[in-house]
PDB file of C-alpha atoms in Angstrom:
ATOM      1  CA  UNK A  10     -15.325  29.860  -8.818  1.00  0.00           C
ATOM      2  CA  UNK A  11     -12.294  28.444  -7.068  1.00  0.00           C
ATOM      3  CA  UNK A  12     -12.294  26.621  -3.695  1.00  0.00           C
ATOM      4  CA  UNK A  13      -9.455  26.701  -1.490  1.00  0.00           C
ATOM      5  CA  UNK A  14      -9.100  25.071   1.866  1.00  0.00           C
ATOM      6  CA  UNK A  15      -6.213  26.170   4.192  1.00  0.00           C
ATOM      7  CA  UNK A  16      -5.060  24.781   7.186  1.00  0.00           C
ATOM      8  CA  UNK A  17      -2.569  26.469   9.248  1.00  0.00           C
ATOM      9  CA  UNK A  18      -0.360  24.298  11.438  1.00  0.00           C
ATOM     10  CA  UNK A  19       2.785  25.295  13.511  1.00  0.00           C
ATOM     11  CA  UNK A  20       3.247  28.371  11.499  1.00  0.00           C
ATOM     12  CA  UNK A  21       2.876  26.468   8.119  1.00  0.00           C
ATOM     13  CA  UNK A  22       0.067  26.697   5.335  1.00  0.00           C
ATOM     14  CA  UNK A  23      -1.218  24.062   3.760  1.00  0.00           C
ATOM     15  CA  UNK A  24      -3.765  23.813   0.785  1.00  0.00           C
ATOM     16  CA  UNK A  25      -5.490  20.767   0.676  1.00  0.00           C
ATOM     17  CA  UNK A  26      -7.794  21.512  -2.495  1.00  0.00           C
ATOM     18  CA  UNK A  27      -5.996  23.041  -5.537  1.00  0.00           C
ATOM     19  CA  UNK A  28      -7.284  26.227  -7.299  1.00  0.00           C
ATOM     20  CA  UNK A  29      -9.691  25.533 -10.241  1.00  0.00           C
ATOM     21  CA  UNK A  30      -9.302  27.114 -13.577  1.00  0.00           C
ATOM     22  CA  UNK A  31      -5.905  28.285 -15.418  1.00  0.00           C
ATOM     23  CA  UNK A  32      -2.568  28.019 -13.464  1.00  0.00           C
ATOM     24  CA  UNK A  33      -0.052  30.509 -13.756  1.00  0.00           C
ATOM     25  CA  UNK A  34       1.921  28.774 -10.818  1.00  0.00           C
ATOM     26  CA  UNK A  35       2.419  24.954 -10.036  1.00  0.00           C
ATOM     27  CA  UNK A  36       3.777  24.294  -6.528  1.00  0.00           C
ATOM     28  CA  UNK A  37       5.754  20.704  -6.871  1.00  0.00           C
ATOM     29  CA  UNK A  38       7.797  19.425  -4.260  1.00  0.00           C
ATOM     30  CA  UNK A  39      10.919  17.612  -4.913  1.00  0.00           C
ATOM     31  CA  UNK A  40      11.502  14.491  -3.134  1.00  0.00           C
ATOM     32  CA  UNK A  41       8.238  13.934  -0.932  1.00  0.00           C
ATOM     33  CA  UNK A  42       7.051  11.536   1.987  1.00  0.00           C
ATOM     34  CA  UNK A  43       8.141   8.054   1.480  1.00  0.00           C
ATOM     35  CA  UNK A  44       6.682   4.876   3.653  1.00  0.00           C
ATOM     36  CA  UNK A  45       9.638   2.528   4.671  1.00  0.00           C
ATOM     37  CA  UNK A  46       8.922  -0.679   3.017  1.00  0.00           C
ATOM     38  CA  UNK A  47       6.124  -1.688   0.352  1.00  0.00           C
ATOM     39  CA  UNK A  48       3.840  -3.814   2.917  1.00  0.00           C
ATOM     40  CA  UNK A  49       3.045  -4.216   6.792  1.00  0.00           C
ATOM     41  CA  UNK A  50       2.504  -7.404   8.494  1.00  0.00           C
ATOM     42  CA  UNK A  51       0.356  -6.950  11.627  1.00  0.00           C
ATOM     43  CA  UNK A  52       0.552  -9.892  13.759  1.00  0.00           C
ATOM     44  CA  UNK A  53      -3.136 -10.395  15.018  1.00  0.00           C
ATOM     45  CA  UNK A  54      -2.157 -10.576  18.636  1.00  0.00           C
ATOM     46  CA  UNK A  55      -0.027  -7.621  18.572  1.00  0.00           C
ATOM     47  CA  UNK A  56      -0.729  -4.559  20.797  1.00  0.00           C
ATOM     48  CA  UNK A  57       0.429  -2.269  17.799  1.00  0.00           C
ATOM     49  CA  UNK A  58       3.248  -2.061  15.144  1.00  0.00           C
ATOM     50  CA  UNK A  59       5.347   1.026  13.948  1.00  0.00           C
ATOM     51  CA  UNK A  60       5.315   2.418  10.416  1.00  0.00           C
ATOM     52  CA  UNK A  61       8.080   4.886   9.447  1.00  0.00           C
ATOM     53  CA  UNK A  62       7.523   7.706   7.229  1.00  0.00           C
ATOM     54  CA  UNK A  63      10.469   9.868   5.695  1.00  0.00           C
ATOM     55  CA  UNK A  64      10.557  13.331   4.221  1.00  0.00           C
ATOM     56  CA  UNK A  65      12.989  12.897   1.611  1.00  0.00           C
ATOM     57  CA  UNK A  66      13.096  16.602   0.699  1.00  0.00           C
ATOM     58  CA  UNK A  67      15.624  18.877   1.445  1.00  0.00           C
ATOM     59  CA  UNK A  68      13.390  22.114   1.571  1.00  0.00           C
ATOM     60  CA  UNK A  69       9.770  21.101   1.550  1.00  0.00           C
ATOM     61  CA  UNK A  70       7.357  20.580   4.793  1.00  0.00           C
ATOM     62  CA  UNK A  71       4.371  18.508   4.276  1.00  0.00           C
ATOM     63  CA  UNK A  72       1.528  18.114   6.341  1.00  0.00           C
ATOM     64  CA  UNK A  73       0.956  14.346   6.648  1.00  0.00           C
ATOM     65  CA  UNK A  74      -2.415  12.454   7.043  1.00  0.00           C
ATOM     66  CA  UNK A  75      -2.659   8.792   7.402  1.00  0.00           C
ATOM     67  CA  UNK A  76      -5.406   6.456   7.797  1.00  0.00           C
ATOM     68  CA  UNK A  77      -6.416   2.596   7.129  1.00  0.00           C
ATOM     69  CA  UNK A  78      -8.592   1.311   4.335  1.00  0.00           C
ATOM     70  CA  UNK A  79     -10.475  -1.773   3.721  1.00  0.00           C
ATOM     71  CA  UNK A  80     -10.191  -4.030   0.867  1.00  0.00           C
ATOM     72  CA  UNK A  81     -12.880  -2.329  -0.951  1.00  0.00           C
ATOM     73  CA  UNK A  82     -11.161   0.961  -0.676  1.00  0.00           C
ATOM     74  CA  UNK A  83     -13.317   2.383   2.316  1.00  0.00           C
ATOM     75  CA  UNK A  84     -11.818   3.894   5.630  1.00  0.00           C
ATOM     76  CA  UNK A  85     -11.794   1.633   8.262  1.00  0.00           C
ATOM     77  CA  UNK A  86     -12.513   1.929  12.019  1.00  0.00           C
ATOM     78  CA  UNK A  87     -10.664  -1.225  12.608  1.00  0.00           C
ATOM     79  CA  UNK A  88      -7.353   0.495  13.404  1.00  0.00           C
ATOM     80  CA  UNK A  89      -5.981   3.567  15.245  1.00  0.00           C
ATOM     81  CA  UNK A  90      -3.287   5.652  13.493  1.00  0.00           C
ATOM     82  CA  UNK A  91      -1.328   7.719  15.913  1.00  0.00           C
ATOM     83  CA  UNK A  92      -0.579  10.342  15.056  1.00  0.00           C
ATOM     84  CA  UNK A  93      -3.189  10.692  12.215  1.00  0.00           C
ATOM     85  CA  UNK A  94      -2.095  14.256  11.094  1.00  0.00           C
ATOM     86  CA  UNK A  95       1.397  15.628  12.030  1.00  0.00           C
ATOM     87  CA  UNK A  96       3.752  18.092  10.176  1.00  0.00           C
ATOM     88  CA  UNK A  97       6.779  16.703   8.446  1.00  0.00           C
ATOM     89  CA  UNK A  98       9.948  19.058   8.025  1.00  0.00           C
ATOM     90  CA  UNK A  99      12.467  18.588   5.609  1.00  0.00           C
ATOM     91  CA  UNK A 100      14.706  15.478   5.679  1.00  0.00           C
ATOM     92  CA  UNK A 101      12.783  14.540   8.807  1.00  0.00           C
ATOM     93  CA  UNK A 102      11.765  10.861   9.931  1.00  0.00           C
ATOM     94  CA  UNK A 103       8.398  10.019  11.919  1.00  0.00           C
ATOM     95  CA  UNK A 104       7.094   6.801  13.428  1.00  0.00           C
ATOM     96  CA  UNK A 105       3.484   6.193  13.461  1.00  0.00           C
ATOM     97  CA  UNK A 106       1.839   3.564  15.553  1.00  0.00           C
ATOM     98  CA  UNK A 107      -1.013   1.443  14.145  1.00  0.00           C
ATOM     99  CA  UNK A 108      -3.394  -0.269  16.790  1.00  0.00           C
ATOM    100  CA  UNK A 109      -5.858  -2.750  15.741  1.00  0.00           C
ATOM    101  CA  UNK A 110      -9.129  -2.275  17.297  1.00  0.00           C
ATOM    102  CA  UNK A 111     -11.439  -4.555  15.336  1.00  0.00           C
ATOM    103  CA  UNK A 112     -13.070  -7.812  15.908  1.00  0.00           C
ATOM    104  CA  UNK A 113     -14.345 -10.788  14.176  1.00  0.00           C
ATOM    105  CA  UNK A 114     -11.518 -11.500  11.672  1.00  0.00           C
ATOM    106  CA  UNK A 115     -11.016 -14.887  10.494  1.00  0.00           C
ATOM    107  CA  UNK A 116      -8.317 -17.024  12.606  1.00  0.00           C
ATOM    108  CA  UNK A 117      -7.362 -19.402   9.685  1.00  0.00           C
ATOM    109  CA  UNK A 118      -6.212 -16.830   7.329  1.00  0.00           C
ATOM    110  CA  UNK A 119      -4.926 -13.391   6.615  1.00  0.00           C
ATOM    111  CA  UNK A 120      -7.022 -10.376   6.389  1.00  0.00           C
ATOM    112  CA  UNK A 121      -5.682  -7.349   3.792  1.00  0.00           C
ATOM    113  CA  UNK A 122      -6.024  -3.828   4.515  1.00  0.00           C
ATOM    114  CA  UNK A 123      -4.412  -0.759   3.065  1.00  0.00           C
ATOM    115  CA  UNK A 124      -2.463   1.809   4.809  1.00  0.00           C
ATOM    116  CA  UNK A 125      -2.578   5.310   3.157  1.00  0.00           C
ATOM    117  CA  UNK A 126      -0.240   8.417   3.936  1.00  0.00           C
ATOM    118  CA  UNK A 127      -1.241  11.382   2.143  1.00  0.00           C
ATOM    119  CA  UNK A 128       1.348  14.328   2.088  1.00  0.00           C
ATOM    120  CA  UNK A 129      -0.015  17.976   1.395  1.00  0.00           C
ATOM    121  CA  UNK A 130       3.108  20.510   0.712  1.00  0.00           C
ATOM    122  CA  UNK A 131       3.536  23.640   2.467  1.00  0.00           C
ATOM    123  CA  UNK A 132       3.161  26.858   0.406  1.00  0.00           C
ATOM    124  CA  UNK A 133       4.976  30.258   1.137  1.00  0.00           C
ATOM    125  CA  UNK A 134       1.959  32.454   1.135  1.00  0.00           C
ATOM    126  CA  UNK A 135       3.614  35.560   0.203  1.00  0.00           C
ATOM    127  CA  UNK A 136       5.046  34.140  -2.839  1.00  0.00           C
ATOM    128  CA  UNK A 137       1.630  33.055  -4.118  1.00  0.00           C
ATOM    129  CA  UNK A 138      -0.328  35.965  -3.063  1.00  0.00           C
ATOM    130  CA  UNK A 139      -2.527  36.903  -6.066  1.00  0.00           C
ATOM    131  CA  UNK A 140      -1.500  34.169  -8.193  1.00  0.00           C
ATOM    132  CA  UNK A 141      -3.100  31.071  -9.379  1.00  0.00           C
ATOM    133  CA  UNK A 142      -1.710  27.757  -7.714  1.00  0.00           C
ATOM    134  CA  UNK A 143      -1.890  24.100  -8.069  1.00  0.00           C
ATOM    135  CA  UNK A 144      -0.913  22.190  -4.870  1.00  0.00           C
ATOM    136  CA  UNK A 145      -0.504  18.663  -5.395  1.00  0.00           C
ATOM    137  CA  UNK A 146      -1.219  16.231  -2.768  1.00  0.00           C
ATOM    138  CA  UNK A 147       0.492  12.824  -2.959  1.00  0.00           C
ATOM    139  CA  UNK A 148      -0.745   9.494  -1.285  1.00  0.00           C
ATOM    140  CA  UNK A 149       1.085   6.598  -0.759  1.00  0.00           C
ATOM    141  CA  UNK A 150      -0.866   3.152  -0.451  1.00  0.00           C
ATOM    142  CA  UNK A 151       0.575   0.069   0.869  1.00  0.00           C
ATOM    143  CA  UNK A 152      -0.753  -3.561   1.665  1.00  0.00           C
ATOM    144  CA  UNK A 153      -1.283  -4.204   5.305  1.00  0.00           C
ATOM    145  CA  UNK A 154      -1.766  -7.923   6.328  1.00  0.00           C
ATOM    146  CA  UNK A 155      -3.258  -8.880   9.722  1.00  0.00           C
ATOM    147  CA  UNK A 156      -1.966 -12.270  10.332  1.00  0.00           C
ATOM    148  CA  UNK A 157      -3.200 -14.671  12.781  1.00  0.00           C
ATOM    149  CA  UNK A 158      -0.609 -16.689  15.141  1.00  0.00           C
ATOM    150  CA  UNK A 159       0.227 -20.265  14.257  1.00  0.00           C
ATOM    151  CA  UNK A 160      -0.946 -20.395  10.464  1.00  0.00           C
ATOM    152  CA  UNK A 161       0.469 -23.406   8.559  1.00  0.00           C
ATOM    153  CA  UNK A 162       2.529 -23.832   6.501  1.00  0.00           C
ATOM    154  CA  UNK A 163       5.084 -21.149   7.422  1.00  0.00           C
ATOM    155  CA  UNK A 164       5.023 -18.317   4.935  1.00  0.00           C
ATOM    156  CA  UNK A 165       8.154 -18.805   3.271  1.00  0.00           C
ATOM    157  CA  UNK A 166       6.893 -22.328   2.183  1.00  0.00           C
ATOM    158  CA  UNK A 167       3.417 -20.903   0.819  1.00  0.00           C
ATOM    159  CA  UNK A 168       4.442 -20.224  -2.982  1.00  0.00           C
ATOM    160  CA  UNK A 169       5.493 -23.715  -3.482  1.00  0.00           C
ATOM    161  CA  UNK A 170       1.875 -25.044  -2.801  1.00  0.00           C
ATOM    162  CA  UNK A 171       0.324 -22.746  -5.893  1.00  0.00           C
ATOM    163  CA  UNK A 172      -1.315 -24.794  -8.323  1.00  0.00           C
ATOM    164  CA  UNK A 173      -2.058 -23.774 -11.828  1.00  0.00           C
ATOM    165  CA  UNK A 174      -4.846 -25.085 -14.376  1.00  0.00           C
ATOM    166  CA  UNK A 175      -5.576 -24.391 -18.018  1.00  0.00           C
ATOM    167  CA  UNK A 176      -9.210 -23.109 -18.378  1.00  0.00           C
ATOM    168  CA  UNK A 177      -9.788 -22.601 -21.893  1.00  0.00           C
ATOM    169  CA  UNK A 178      -8.104 -19.300 -22.617  1.00  0.00           C
ATOM    170  CA  UNK A 179      -7.366 -18.572 -18.877  1.00  0.00           C
ATOM    171  CA  UNK A 180      -5.075 -19.557 -16.290  1.00  0.00           C
ATOM    172  CA  UNK A 181      -6.573 -20.356 -12.869  1.00  0.00           C
ATOM    173  CA  UNK A 182      -4.112 -20.048 -10.021  1.00  0.00           C
ATOM    174  CA  UNK A 183      -4.976 -21.796  -7.058  1.00  0.00           C
ATOM    175  CA  UNK A 184      -3.932 -20.993  -3.617  1.00  0.00           C
ATOM    176  CA  UNK A 185      -4.690 -23.288  -0.652  1.00  0.00           C
ATOM    177  CA  UNK A 186      -2.497 -21.413   1.791  1.00  0.00           C
ATOM    178  CA  UNK A 187      -3.636 -19.063   4.530  1.00  0.00           C
ATOM    179  CA  UNK A 188      -1.592 -16.194   3.128  1.00  0.00           C
ATOM    180  CA  UNK A 189      -2.235 -13.593   0.333  1.00  0.00           C
ATOM    181  CA  UNK A 190       0.292 -14.304  -2.309  1.00  0.00           C
ATOM    182  CA  UNK A 191       1.436 -11.714  -4.613  1.00  0.00           C
ATOM    183  CA  UNK A 192       2.975 -13.352  -8.001  1.00  0.00           C
ATOM    184  CA  UNK A 193       5.086 -11.059 -10.373  1.00  0.00           C
ATOM    185  CA  UNK A 194       7.388 -11.735 -13.054  1.00  0.00           C
ATOM    186  CA  UNK A 195       5.067 -14.559 -14.310  1.00  0.00           C
ATOM    187  CA  UNK A 196       5.901 -16.148 -17.600  1.00  0.00           C
ATOM    188  CA  UNK A 197       3.842 -18.917 -19.302  1.00  0.00           C
ATOM    189  CA  UNK A 198       6.518 -20.480 -21.660  1.00  0.00           C
ATOM    190  CA  UNK A 199       7.956 -17.071 -23.007  1.00  0.00           C
ATOM    191  CA  UNK A 200       5.060 -15.106 -22.565  1.00  0.00           C
ATOM    192  CA  UNK A 201       4.727 -12.650 -19.936  1.00  0.00           C
ATOM    193  CA  UNK A 202       1.640 -12.355 -17.901  1.00  0.00           C
ATOM    194  CA  UNK A 203       0.402  -9.504 -15.567  1.00  0.00           C
ATOM    195  CA  UNK A 204       1.128  -9.855 -11.943  1.00  0.00           C
ATOM    196  CA  UNK A 205      -1.584 -10.775  -9.579  1.00  0.00           C
ATOM    197  CA  UNK A 206      -2.479 -11.139  -6.062  1.00  0.00           C
ATOM    198  CA  UNK A 207      -4.378 -14.572  -4.910  1.00  0.00           C
ATOM    199  CA  UNK A 208      -6.434 -14.238  -1.691  1.00  0.00           C
ATOM    200  CA  UNK A 209      -5.862 -16.875   1.193  1.00  0.00           C
ATOM    201  CA  UNK A 210      -7.551 -20.345   0.215  1.00  0.00           C
ATOM    202  CA  UNK A 211      -8.800 -18.367  -2.960  1.00  0.00           C
ATOM    203  CA  UNK A 212      -8.197 -18.496  -7.087  1.00  0.00           C
ATOM    204  CA  UNK A 213      -7.305 -15.894  -9.322  1.00  0.00           C
ATOM    205  CA  UNK A 214      -7.440 -15.968 -13.106  1.00  0.00           C
ATOM    206  CA  UNK A 215      -5.166 -14.629 -15.936  1.00  0.00           C
ATOM    207  CA  UNK A 216      -5.427 -14.559 -19.681  1.00  0.00           C
ATOM    208  CA  UNK A 217      -3.710 -17.054 -21.302  1.00  0.00           C
ATOM    209  CA  UNK A 218      -2.465 -16.236 -24.821  1.00  0.00           C
ATOM    210  CA  UNK A 219      -2.149 -19.082 -27.202  1.00  0.00           C
ATOM    211  CA  UNK A 220       1.390 -20.745 -27.674  1.00  0.00           C
ATOM    212  CA  UNK A 221       2.077 -20.153 -24.046  1.00  0.00           C
ATOM    213  CA  UNK A 222       3.115 -23.774 -23.232  1.00  0.00           C
ATOM    214  CA  UNK A 223       2.646 -25.734 -20.277  1.00  0.00           C
ATOM    215  CA  UNK A 224       4.732 -24.566 -17.763  1.00  0.00           C
ATOM    216  CA  UNK A 225       4.732 -21.341 -15.743  1.00  0.00           C
ATOM    217  CA  UNK A 226       7.865 -19.382 -13.945  1.00  0.00           C
ATOM    218  CA  UNK A 227       6.942 -16.805 -11.548  1.00  0.00           C
ATOM    219  CA  UNK A 228       8.397 -15.155  -8.120  1.00  0.00           C
ATOM    220  CA  UNK A 229       6.508 -13.948  -5.079  1.00  0.00           C
ATOM    221  CA  UNK A 230       6.754 -10.972  -3.080  1.00  0.00           C
ATOM    222  CA  UNK A 231       7.913 -11.564   0.488  1.00  0.00           C
ATOM    223  CA  UNK A 232       7.074  -9.995   3.984  1.00  0.00           C
ATOM    224  CA  UNK A 233      10.042  -7.608   3.393  1.00  0.00           C
ATOM    225  CA  UNK A 234       8.990  -6.540  -0.059  1.00  0.00           C
ATOM    226  CA  UNK A 235      11.680  -8.545  -1.968  1.00  0.00           C
ATOM    227  CA  UNK A 236      11.142 -11.128  -4.761  1.00  0.00           C
ATOM    228  CA  UNK A 237      11.420 -14.578  -3.801  1.00  0.00           C
ATOM    229  CA  UNK A 238      13.570 -17.087  -5.888  1.00  0.00           C
ATOM    230  CA  UNK A 239      11.874 -18.258  -9.312  1.00  0.00           C
ATOM    231  CA  UNK A 240       9.682 -21.109  -9.165  1.00  0.00           C
ATOM    232  CA  UNK A 241       8.457 -23.350 -12.332  1.00  0.00           C
ATOM    233  CA  UNK A 242       5.142 -25.025 -12.233  1.00  0.00           C
ATOM    234  CA  UNK A 243       3.383 -27.405 -14.594  1.00  0.00           C
ATOM    235  CA  UNK A 244       0.059 -25.853 -15.666  1.00  0.00           C
ATOM    236  CA  UNK A 245      -2.254 -29.094 -15.579  1.00  0.00           C
TER     237      UNK A 245
END
């Protein structure tokens, strides 16, 4: 049996659960909802920060639902997102406010959360009347870093402090800084390794193939989502 949940808001109809079974019609919006930026930096002492979401479609309207998740993927009560639910018209932009209401975060390092924006496309009810339809809801999920004031060193100097150690067939990455550092375009010798995020004052481990040499080259992702200049370090 099919299950449909319909939300009517401002004259639009939205299906949050698709019809099950055989599909004779697929509704797929071109463009869609995008989040401005690839990460959010939330100063711990800030009252709020703003996130901009844009509807890139020239024709489609979406119901957009947003929330914050903790590092383990569970919805978090540490933030209020305003508005949590709104209708985004074609080529429209909307600003959301994030307000931290939690307590007890570490003062000597960042804490990571995730901002999630889920877009459900509107449907012409008459066009789909009597037809099976699959409505796809797309969700964007980006990192949100809560950053206490006064962390040392400056965030731009943090990548230079990473150290790399060979542990048998693995590479251990040591991050002594108070920041989450995402390493990308990693090459051990001429061998490319997968990207990885290393927690503040923590470690991460990657497989290190034979013949990878004794040097590591990498870039990191800065606060604006851009890649930093290439750095080269010795593997000890």
